[in-house]
Short mmCIF file of C-alpha atoms in Angstrom, two decimals:
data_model
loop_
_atom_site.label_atom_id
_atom_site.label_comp_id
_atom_site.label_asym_id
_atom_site.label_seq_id
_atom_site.Cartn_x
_atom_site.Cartn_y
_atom_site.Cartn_z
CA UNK R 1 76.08 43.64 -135.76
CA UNK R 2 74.18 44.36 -132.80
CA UNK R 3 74.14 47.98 -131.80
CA UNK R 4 75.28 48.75 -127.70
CA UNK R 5 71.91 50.90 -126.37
CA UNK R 6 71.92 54.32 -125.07
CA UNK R 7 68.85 54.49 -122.60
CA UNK R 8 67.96 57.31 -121.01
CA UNK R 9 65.75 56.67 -117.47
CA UNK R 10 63.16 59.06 -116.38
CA UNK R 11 62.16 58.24 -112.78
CA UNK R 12 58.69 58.86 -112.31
CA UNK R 13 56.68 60.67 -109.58
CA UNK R 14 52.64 61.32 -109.45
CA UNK R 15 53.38 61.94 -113.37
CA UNK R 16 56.04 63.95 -113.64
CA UNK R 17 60.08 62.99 -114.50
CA UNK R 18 62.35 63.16 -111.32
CA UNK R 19 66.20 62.30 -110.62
CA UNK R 20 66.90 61.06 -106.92
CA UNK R 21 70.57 61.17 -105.79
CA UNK R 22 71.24 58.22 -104.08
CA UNK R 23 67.36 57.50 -104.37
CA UNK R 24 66.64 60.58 -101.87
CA UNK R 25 67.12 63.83 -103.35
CA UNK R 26 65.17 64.60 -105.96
CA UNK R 27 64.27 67.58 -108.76
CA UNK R 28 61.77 67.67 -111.19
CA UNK R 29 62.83 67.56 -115.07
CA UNK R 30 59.55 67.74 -116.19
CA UNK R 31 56.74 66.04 -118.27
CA UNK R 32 57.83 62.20 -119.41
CA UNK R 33 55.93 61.73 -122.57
CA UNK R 34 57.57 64.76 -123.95
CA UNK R 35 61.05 64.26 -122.37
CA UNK R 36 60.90 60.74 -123.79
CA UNK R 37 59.35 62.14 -127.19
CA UNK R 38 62.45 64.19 -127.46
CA UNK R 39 65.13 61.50 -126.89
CA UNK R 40 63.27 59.38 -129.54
CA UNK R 41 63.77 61.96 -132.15
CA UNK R 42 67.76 62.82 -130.54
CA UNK R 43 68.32 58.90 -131.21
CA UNK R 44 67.37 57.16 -128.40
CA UNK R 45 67.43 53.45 -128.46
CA UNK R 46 64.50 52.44 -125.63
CA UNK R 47 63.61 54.95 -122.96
CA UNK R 48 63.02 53.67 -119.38
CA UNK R 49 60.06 54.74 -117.08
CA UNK R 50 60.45 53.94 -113.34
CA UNK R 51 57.64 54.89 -111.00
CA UNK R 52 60.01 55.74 -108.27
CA UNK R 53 57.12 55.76 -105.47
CA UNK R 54 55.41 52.86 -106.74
CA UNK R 55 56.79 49.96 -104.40
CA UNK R 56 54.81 51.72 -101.49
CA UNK R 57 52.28 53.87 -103.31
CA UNK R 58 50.49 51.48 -105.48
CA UNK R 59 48.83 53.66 -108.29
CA UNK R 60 47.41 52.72 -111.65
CA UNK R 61 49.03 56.06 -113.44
CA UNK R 62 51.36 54.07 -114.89
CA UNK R 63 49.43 52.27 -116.69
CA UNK R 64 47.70 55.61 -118.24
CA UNK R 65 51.50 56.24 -118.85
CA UNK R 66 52.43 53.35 -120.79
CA UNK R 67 49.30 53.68 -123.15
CA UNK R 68 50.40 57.82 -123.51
CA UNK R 69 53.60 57.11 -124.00
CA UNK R 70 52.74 54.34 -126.87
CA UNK R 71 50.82 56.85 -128.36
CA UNK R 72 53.98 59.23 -129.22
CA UNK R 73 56.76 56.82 -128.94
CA UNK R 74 58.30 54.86 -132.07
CA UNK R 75 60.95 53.25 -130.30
CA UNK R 76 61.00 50.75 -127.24
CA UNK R 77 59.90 51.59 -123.67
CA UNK R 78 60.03 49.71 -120.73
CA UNK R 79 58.23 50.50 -117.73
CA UNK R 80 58.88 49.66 -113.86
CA UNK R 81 57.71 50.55 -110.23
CA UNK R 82 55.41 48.52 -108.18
CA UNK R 83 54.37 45.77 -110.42
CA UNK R 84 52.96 43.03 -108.15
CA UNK R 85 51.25 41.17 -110.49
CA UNK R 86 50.73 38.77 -113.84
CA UNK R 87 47.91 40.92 -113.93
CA UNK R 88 49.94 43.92 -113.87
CA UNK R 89 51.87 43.19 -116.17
CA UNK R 90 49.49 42.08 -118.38
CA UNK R 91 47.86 45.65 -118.33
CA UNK R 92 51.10 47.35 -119.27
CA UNK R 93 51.94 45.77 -122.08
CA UNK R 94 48.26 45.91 -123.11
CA UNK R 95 48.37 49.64 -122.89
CA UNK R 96 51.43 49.34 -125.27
CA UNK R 97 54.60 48.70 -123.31
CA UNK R 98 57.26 46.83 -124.76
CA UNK R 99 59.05 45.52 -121.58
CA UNK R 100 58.11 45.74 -117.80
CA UNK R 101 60.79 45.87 -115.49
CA UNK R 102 60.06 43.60 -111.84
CA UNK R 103 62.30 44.33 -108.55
CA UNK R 104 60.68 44.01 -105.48
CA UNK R 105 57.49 41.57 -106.23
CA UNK R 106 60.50 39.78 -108.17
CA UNK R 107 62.48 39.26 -104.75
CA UNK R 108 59.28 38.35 -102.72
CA UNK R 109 58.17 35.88 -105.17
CA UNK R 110 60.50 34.49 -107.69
CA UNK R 111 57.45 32.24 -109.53
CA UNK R 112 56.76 35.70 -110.64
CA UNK R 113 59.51 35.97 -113.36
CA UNK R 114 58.53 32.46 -114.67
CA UNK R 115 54.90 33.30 -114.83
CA UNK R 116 55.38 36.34 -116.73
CA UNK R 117 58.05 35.03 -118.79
CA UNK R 118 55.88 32.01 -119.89
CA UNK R 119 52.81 34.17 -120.38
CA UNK R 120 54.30 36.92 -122.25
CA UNK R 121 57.86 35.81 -122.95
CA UNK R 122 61.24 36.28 -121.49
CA UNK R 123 61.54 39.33 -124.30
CA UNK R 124 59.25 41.67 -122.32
CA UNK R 125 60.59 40.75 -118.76
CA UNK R 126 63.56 42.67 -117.25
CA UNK R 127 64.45 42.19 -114.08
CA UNK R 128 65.74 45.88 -111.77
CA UNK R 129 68.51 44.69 -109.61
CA UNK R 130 69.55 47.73 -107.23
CA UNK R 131 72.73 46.64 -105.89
CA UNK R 132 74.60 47.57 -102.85
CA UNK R 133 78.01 46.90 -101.94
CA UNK R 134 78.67 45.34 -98.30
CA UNK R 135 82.02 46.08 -96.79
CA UNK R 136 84.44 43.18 -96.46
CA UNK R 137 85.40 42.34 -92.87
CA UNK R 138 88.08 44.17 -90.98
CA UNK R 139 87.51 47.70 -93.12
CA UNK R 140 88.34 48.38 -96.84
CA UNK R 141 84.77 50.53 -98.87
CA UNK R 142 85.70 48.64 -101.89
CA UNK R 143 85.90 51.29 -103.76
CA UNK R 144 87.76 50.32 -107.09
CA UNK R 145 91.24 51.47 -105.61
CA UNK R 146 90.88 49.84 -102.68
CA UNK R 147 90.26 46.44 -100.92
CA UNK R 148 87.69 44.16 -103.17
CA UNK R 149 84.95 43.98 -102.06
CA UNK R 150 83.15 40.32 -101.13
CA UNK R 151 79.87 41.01 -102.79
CA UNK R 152 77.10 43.51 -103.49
CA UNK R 153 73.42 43.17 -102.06
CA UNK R 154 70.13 43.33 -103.35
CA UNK R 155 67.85 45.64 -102.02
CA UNK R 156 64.00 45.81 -101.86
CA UNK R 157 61.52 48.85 -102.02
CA UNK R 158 63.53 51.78 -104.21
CA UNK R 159 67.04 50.62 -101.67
CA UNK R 160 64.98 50.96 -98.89
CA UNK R 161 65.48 47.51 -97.66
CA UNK R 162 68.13 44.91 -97.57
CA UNK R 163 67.21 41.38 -98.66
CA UNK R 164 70.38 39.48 -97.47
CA UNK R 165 70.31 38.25 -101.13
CA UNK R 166 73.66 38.25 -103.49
CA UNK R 167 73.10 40.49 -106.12
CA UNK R 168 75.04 38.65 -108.67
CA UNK R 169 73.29 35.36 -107.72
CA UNK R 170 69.98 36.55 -107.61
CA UNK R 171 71.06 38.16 -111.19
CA UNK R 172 71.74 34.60 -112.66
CA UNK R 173 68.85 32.93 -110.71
CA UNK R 174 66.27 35.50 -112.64
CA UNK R 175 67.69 34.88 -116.04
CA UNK R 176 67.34 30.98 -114.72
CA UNK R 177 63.60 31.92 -114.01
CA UNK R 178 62.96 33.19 -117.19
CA UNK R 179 64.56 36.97 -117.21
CA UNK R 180 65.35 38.38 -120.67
CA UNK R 181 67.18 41.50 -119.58
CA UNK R 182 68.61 42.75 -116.26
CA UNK R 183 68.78 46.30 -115.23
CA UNK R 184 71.42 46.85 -112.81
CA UNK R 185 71.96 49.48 -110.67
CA UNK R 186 74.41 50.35 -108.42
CA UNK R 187 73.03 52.07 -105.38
CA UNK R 188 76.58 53.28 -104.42
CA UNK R 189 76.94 54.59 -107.27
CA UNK R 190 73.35 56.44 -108.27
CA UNK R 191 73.59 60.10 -108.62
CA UNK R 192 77.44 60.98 -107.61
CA UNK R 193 78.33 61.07 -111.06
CA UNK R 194 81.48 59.28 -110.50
CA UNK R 195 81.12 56.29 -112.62
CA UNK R 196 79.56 53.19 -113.08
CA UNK R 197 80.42 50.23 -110.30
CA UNK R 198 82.59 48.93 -113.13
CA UNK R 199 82.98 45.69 -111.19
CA UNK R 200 79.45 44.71 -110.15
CA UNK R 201 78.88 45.13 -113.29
CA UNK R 202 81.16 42.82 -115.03
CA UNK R 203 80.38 40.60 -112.27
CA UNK R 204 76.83 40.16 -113.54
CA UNK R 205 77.75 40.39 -117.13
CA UNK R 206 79.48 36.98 -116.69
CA UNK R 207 77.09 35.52 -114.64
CA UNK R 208 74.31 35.45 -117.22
CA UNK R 209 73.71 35.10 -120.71
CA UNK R 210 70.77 37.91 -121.27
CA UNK R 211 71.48 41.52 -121.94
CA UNK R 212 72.75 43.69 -118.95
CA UNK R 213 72.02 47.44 -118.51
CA UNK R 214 74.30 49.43 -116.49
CA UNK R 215 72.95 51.95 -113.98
CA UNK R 216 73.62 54.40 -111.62
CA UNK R 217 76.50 56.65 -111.83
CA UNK R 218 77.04 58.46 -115.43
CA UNK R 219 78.42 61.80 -115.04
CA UNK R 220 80.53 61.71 -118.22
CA UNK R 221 80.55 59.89 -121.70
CA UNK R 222 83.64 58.49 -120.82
CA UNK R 223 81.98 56.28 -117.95
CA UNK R 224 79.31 54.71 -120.81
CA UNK R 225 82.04 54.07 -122.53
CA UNK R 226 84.16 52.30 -120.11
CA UNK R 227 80.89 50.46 -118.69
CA UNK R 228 80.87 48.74 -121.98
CA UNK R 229 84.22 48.19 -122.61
CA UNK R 230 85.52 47.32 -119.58
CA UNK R 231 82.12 46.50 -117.30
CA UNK R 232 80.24 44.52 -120.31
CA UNK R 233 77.33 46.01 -120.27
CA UNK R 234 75.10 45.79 -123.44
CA UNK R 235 73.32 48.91 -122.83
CA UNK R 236 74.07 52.01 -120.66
CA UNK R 237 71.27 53.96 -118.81
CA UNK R 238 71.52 57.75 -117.75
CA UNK R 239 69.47 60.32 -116.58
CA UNK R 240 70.28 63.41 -115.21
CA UNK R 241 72.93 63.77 -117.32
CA UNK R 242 70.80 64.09 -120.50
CA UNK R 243 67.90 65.69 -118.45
CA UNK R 244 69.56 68.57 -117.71
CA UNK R 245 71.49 69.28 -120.81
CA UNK R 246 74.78 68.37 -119.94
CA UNK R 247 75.24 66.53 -123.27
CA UNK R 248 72.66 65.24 -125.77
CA UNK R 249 72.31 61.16 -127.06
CA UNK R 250 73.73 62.27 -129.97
CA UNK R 251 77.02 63.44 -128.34
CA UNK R 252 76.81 60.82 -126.87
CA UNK R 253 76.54 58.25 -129.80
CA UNK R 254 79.32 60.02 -131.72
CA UNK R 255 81.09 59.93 -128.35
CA UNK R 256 81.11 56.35 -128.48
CA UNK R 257 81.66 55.76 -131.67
CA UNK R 258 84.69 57.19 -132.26
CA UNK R 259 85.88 54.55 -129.24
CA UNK R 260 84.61 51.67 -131.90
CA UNK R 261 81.87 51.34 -129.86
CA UNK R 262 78.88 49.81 -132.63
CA UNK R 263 75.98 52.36 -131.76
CA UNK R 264 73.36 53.60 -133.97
CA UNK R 265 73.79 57.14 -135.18
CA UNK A 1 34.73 48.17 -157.07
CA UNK A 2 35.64 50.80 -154.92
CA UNK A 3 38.64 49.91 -152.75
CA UNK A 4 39.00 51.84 -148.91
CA UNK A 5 41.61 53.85 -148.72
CA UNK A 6 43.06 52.52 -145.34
CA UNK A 7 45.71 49.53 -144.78
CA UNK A 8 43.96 47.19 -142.85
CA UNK A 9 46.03 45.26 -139.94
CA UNK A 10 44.89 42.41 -139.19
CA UNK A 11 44.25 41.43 -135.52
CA UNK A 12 44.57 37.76 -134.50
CA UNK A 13 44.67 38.71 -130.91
CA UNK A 14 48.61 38.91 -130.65
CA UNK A 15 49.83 41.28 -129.30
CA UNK A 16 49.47 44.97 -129.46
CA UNK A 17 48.49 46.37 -132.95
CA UNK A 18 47.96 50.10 -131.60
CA UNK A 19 51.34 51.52 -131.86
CA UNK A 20 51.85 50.12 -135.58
CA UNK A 21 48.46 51.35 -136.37
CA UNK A 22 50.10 54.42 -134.95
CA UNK A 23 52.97 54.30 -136.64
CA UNK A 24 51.39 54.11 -140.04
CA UNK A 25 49.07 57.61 -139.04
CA UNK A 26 52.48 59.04 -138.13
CA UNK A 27 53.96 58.71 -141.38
CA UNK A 28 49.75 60.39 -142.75
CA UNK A 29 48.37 57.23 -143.97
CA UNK A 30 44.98 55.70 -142.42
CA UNK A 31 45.21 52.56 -140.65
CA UNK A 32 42.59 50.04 -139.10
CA UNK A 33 42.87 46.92 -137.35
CA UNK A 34 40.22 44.72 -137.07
CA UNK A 35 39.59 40.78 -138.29
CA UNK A 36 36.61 41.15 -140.78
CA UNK A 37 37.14 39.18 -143.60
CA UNK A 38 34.79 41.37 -145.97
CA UNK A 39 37.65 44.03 -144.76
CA UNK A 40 40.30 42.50 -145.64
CA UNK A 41 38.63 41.96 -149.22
CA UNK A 42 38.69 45.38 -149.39
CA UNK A 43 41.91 46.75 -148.14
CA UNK A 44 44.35 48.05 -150.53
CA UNK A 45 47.10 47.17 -148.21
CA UNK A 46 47.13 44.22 -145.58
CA UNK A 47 49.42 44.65 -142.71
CA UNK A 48 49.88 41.09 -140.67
CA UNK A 49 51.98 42.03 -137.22
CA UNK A 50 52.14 39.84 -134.35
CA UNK A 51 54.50 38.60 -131.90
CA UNK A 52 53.72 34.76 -129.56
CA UNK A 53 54.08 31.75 -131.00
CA UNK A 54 53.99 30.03 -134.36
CA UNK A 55 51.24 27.45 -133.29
CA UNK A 56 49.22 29.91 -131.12
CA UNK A 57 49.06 32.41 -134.27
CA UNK A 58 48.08 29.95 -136.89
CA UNK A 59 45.35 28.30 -134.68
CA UNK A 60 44.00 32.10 -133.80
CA UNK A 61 44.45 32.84 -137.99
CA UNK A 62 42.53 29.85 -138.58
CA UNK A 63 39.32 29.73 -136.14
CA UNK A 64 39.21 33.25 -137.08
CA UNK A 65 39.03 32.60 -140.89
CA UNK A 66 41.21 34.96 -142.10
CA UNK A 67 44.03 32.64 -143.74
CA UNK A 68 41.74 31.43 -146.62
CA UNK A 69 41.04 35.79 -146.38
CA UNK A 70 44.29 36.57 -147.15
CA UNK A 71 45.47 34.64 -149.06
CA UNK A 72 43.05 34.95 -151.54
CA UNK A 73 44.07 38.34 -151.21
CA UNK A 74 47.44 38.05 -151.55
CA UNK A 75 46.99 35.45 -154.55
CA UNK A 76 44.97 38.77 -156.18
CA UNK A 77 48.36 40.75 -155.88
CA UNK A 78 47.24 43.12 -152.90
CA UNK A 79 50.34 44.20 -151.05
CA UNK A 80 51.05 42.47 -148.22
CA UNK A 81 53.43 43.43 -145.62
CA UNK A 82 54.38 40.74 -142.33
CA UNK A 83 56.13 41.89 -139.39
CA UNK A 84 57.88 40.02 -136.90
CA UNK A 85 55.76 36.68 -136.25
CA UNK A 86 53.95 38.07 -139.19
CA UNK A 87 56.91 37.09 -141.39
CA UNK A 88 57.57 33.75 -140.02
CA UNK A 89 53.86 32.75 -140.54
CA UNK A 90 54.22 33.34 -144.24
CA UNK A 91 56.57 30.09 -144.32
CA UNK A 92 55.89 25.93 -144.58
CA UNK A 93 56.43 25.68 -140.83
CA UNK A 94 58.83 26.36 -137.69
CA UNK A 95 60.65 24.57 -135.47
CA UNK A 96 58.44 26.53 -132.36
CA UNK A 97 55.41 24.35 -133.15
CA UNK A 98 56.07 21.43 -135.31
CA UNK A 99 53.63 19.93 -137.59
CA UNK A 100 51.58 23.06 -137.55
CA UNK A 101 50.71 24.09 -141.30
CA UNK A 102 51.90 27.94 -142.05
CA UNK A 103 50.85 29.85 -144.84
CA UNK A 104 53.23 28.67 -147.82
CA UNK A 105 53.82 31.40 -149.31
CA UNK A 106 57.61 31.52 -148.98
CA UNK A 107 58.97 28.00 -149.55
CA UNK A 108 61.38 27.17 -146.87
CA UNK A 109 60.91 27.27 -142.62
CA UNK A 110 61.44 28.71 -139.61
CA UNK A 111 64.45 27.59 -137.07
CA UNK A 112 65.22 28.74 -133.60
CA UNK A 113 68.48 30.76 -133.45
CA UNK A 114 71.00 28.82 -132.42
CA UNK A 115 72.71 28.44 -128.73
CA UNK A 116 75.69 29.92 -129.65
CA UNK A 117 73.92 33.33 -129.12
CA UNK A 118 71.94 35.10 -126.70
CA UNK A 119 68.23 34.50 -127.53
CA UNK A 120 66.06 36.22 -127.45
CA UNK A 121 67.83 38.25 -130.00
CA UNK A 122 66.71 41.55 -128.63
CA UNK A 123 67.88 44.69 -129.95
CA UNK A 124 68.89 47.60 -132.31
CA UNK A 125 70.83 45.55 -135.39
CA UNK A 126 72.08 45.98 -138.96
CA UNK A 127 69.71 45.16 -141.99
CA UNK A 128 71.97 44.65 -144.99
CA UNK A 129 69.73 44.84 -147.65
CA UNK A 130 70.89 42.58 -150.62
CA UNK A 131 67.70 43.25 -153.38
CA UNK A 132 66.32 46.34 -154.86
CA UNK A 133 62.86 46.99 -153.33
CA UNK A 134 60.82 50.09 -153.36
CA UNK A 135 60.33 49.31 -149.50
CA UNK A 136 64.06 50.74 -148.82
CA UNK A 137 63.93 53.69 -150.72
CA UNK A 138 65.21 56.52 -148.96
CA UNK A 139 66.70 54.10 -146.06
CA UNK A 140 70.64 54.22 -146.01
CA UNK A 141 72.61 50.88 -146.38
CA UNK A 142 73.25 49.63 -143.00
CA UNK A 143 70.96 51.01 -141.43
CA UNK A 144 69.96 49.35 -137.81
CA UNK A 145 66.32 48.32 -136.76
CA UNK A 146 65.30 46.86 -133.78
CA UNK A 147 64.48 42.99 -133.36
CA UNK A 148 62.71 41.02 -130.60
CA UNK A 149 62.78 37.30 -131.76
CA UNK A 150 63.89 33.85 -130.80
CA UNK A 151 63.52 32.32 -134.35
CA UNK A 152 64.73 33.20 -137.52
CA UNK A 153 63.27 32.28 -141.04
CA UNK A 154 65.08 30.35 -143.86
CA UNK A 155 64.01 30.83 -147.44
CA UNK A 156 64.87 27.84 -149.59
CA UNK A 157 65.05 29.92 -152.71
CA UNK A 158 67.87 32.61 -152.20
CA UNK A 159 65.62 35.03 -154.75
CA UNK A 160 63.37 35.28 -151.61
CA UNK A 161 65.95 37.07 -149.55
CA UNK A 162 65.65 41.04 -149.37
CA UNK A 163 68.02 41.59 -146.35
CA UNK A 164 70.41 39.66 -143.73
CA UNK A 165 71.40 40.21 -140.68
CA UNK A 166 74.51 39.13 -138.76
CA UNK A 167 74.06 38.36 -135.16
CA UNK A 168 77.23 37.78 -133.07
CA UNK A 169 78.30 35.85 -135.97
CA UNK A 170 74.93 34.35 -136.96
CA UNK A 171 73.70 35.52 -139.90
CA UNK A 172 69.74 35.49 -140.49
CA UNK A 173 67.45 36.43 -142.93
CA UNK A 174 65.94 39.72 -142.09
CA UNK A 175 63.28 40.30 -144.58
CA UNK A 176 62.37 38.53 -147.51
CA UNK A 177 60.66 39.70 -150.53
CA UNK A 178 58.10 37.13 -153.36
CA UNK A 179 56.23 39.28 -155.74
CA UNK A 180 53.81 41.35 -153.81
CA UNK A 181 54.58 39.62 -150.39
CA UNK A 182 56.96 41.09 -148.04
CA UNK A 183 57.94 40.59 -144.61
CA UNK A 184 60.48 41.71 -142.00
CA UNK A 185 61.50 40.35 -139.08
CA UNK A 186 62.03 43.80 -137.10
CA UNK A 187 59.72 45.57 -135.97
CA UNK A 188 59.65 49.07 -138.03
CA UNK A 189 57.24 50.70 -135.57
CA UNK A 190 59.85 50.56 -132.76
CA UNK A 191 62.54 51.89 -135.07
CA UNK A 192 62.08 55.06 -134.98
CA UNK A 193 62.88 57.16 -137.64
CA UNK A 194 64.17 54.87 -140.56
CA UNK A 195 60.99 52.31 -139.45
CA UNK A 196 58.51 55.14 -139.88
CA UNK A 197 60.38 55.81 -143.62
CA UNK A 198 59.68 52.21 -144.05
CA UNK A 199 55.85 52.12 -143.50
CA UNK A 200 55.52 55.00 -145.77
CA UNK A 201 57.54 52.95 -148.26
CA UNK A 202 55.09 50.03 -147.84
CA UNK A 203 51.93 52.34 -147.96
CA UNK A 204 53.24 53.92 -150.81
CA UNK A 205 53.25 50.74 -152.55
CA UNK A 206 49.83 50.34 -151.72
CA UNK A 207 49.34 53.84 -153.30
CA UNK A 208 48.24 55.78 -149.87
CA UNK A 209 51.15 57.66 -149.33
CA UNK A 210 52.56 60.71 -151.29
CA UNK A 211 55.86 61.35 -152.67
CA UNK A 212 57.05 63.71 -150.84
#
């Protein structure tokens, strides 16, 4: 049976691991290789590097990253931030990634996704989705509560810029492209610790046929679970709240399966 | 003749060979990749990884000269371990690239997974291993490795078959077993803890790696 993923993020800045709340505030929890070292031996299934500063600091440190990190790493890692490029690509899994993860150069040039996936197959290419919701006419947040809302959009840069695109549409035109995986986070959501966007997340779930990753939100092992129970996710990303101790993968594993969740322990 | 005491893995210019070369020094045994023939007549182990395509590999394993290599190798009784694309090689042919030649070695082919399920098949999943081999010694039943594939192989002798795999109600063949040839269809150096025990299993065949 195939096993639902635990995946812990570590967003990445000039080297070092760092947790943004809502993308802005951010604290250092230290050195990635050995943060994602760690995880691998707590049980990890995949670990998840994002160069947060990437999209408008183009740097080749990730690269250096990818081929440390493949060094001490026996499980998968994907890594993401500011890859423009075929080319770029192409270095990162040369250096030993297993997966790169495209958002921005995705959005600006959609050929991207079919060149990589043709290149280096749709297994290696996940495509970052950081969703937004926008507020229905007349009022109502749409939180879950409350009014639903009409749809959730796509935004460029780290959620520094609206694209006008539909987040779910864009989500099943990338797996049409060639997209093995989407990573989906909710920018509402990201760092409050008050759940995973439940909804956008099913909402994607159904619109394509790859693996989806929920982001953006875990404060407690309850909210993985529900994600993949009642949001459909495949695989559930956190960070801070394994970064800074608040429970380890195991807990969370065991957490999980005692729902009947299928992990592996 | 004195044999090297390294595996060799042999590089056919798919993919990235470092982290199971890594993988193998992990678990203390000495690995090198490379694609020198006089090597590979050497090596008291042959590792053959790889992920791409069926045709792409066989036409790199062929220009190259290293099928005629290994398989005299193999035919010698060297242990022989594929991974991945490395596994699906060792059949007649596959589906991905008809009408190109594989190896033989295992009677039967290689057929895309069918539409019924997500593909690729990408994840941490159950091997239920259904033969006694060495190569699963100290490995509990059940235990999950990950996969990254889009095609699946199919033995024609069931004798062939070391472990299955269900898949959202597919079941594939997940590693098969003939005489000194083995070959697995995850990928042990990205399963952390229980791939690592497997390497050491395979090395130990190849008498590198101590009991311990």
């Amino acid at each position: 049976m195939l096993l639902k993923r635990i995946i812990p993020c570590l967003d990445v800045d000039r080297g070092r691991v760092v947790k943004g709340t809502n993308f802005v505030d951010i604290r250092d929890a230290g050195d990635p290789v050995e943060l994602a070292s760690r995880y691998d031996r707590e049980g990890a299934d995949e670990v998840v590097f994002l160069d947060i500063t990437a999209s408008h600091e183009k740097r080749d440190t990730i690269v250096e990253l990818a081929r440390h990190c493949a060094e001490e790493l026996f499980i998968p890692f994907t890594i993401g931030g500011g890859i423009r490029s075929e080319d770029d690509v192409r270095a990162l899994l040369g250096a030993g990634a297993d997966k790169v993860s495209l958002n921005s150069a995705a959005i600006k040039d959609p050929g991207l996704i079919a060149a990589c996936a043709r290149r280096f197959g749709s297994q290696c290419v996940v495509i970052a989705i950081d969703a937004k919701r926008v507020g229905i006419p007349g009022g109502g947040t749409g939180s879950d509560e409350g009014a639903r809302p009409l749809r959730w959009e796509a935004y460029l840069n780290g959620g520094r810029v609206a694209t006008g695109l539909d987040a779910v549409e864009w989500a099943a035109q990338a797996v049409a492209l060639g997209a093995g995986e989407i990573l989906l986070t909710s920018m509402d959501r990201d760092g409050t610790k008050d759940g995973y966007d439940l909804e956008l997340t099913r909402a994607v779930a159904a619109a394509v046929n790859v693996p989806v990753i929920a982001s953006g939100g875990a404060g407690t092992l309850e909210h993985l679970a529900e994600v993949i129970h009642s949001g459909g996710a495949d695989a559930v990303l956190a960070a801070s709240i394994f970064h800074y101790g608040e429970y380890t993968i195991r807990e969370a594993k065991e957490y999980l399966a005692a729902k009947g969740i299928p992990v592996r322990l | 003749m004195s044999s090297s005491r390294a595996l060799y893995i042999v590089d056919y210019g798919a993919g990235n060979l470092r982290s199971v070369q890594k993988a193998f020094e992990h678990v203390g045994v000495e690995a090198v990749v490379g694609c020198d023939p006089r090597a590979i007549a050497n090596a008291p182990g042959l590792v053959l990884p790889g992920v791409g395509a069926f045709g792409a590999a066989m036409e790199q394993l062929n220009s190259k000269g290293l099928v005629e290599s290994l398989l005299s190798r193999i035919e010698a009784g060297v242990p022989f371990l594929g991974v991945c694309l490395g596994l699906q090689v060792l059949f007649e042919q596959s589906e991905e690239d008809p009408g190109v030649r594989g190896f033989g070695l295992v009677q039967g082919d290689v057929r895309a997974l069918p539409a019924t399920v997500k593909v690729p098949h990408i994840g941490w999943n159950q091997a239920e291993v259904c033969a006694c081999s060495d190569l699963f010694d100290d490995i509990p039943e059940g235990t999950a490795f990950y996969f990254v594939h889009g095609y699946a192989v199919v033995p024609r002798s069931p004798g062939d078959v070391l472990a299955m795999t269900d898949y959202a109600g597919v079941t594939f063949v997940s590693a098969v077993e003939a005489d000194n040839v083995v070959g697995v269809q995850f990928h042990p150096e990205k399963s952390s803890t229980m791939g690592l025990r497997f390497y050491r299993n395979f090395a130990r065949r190849a008498g590198l790696a101590d009991r311990s």
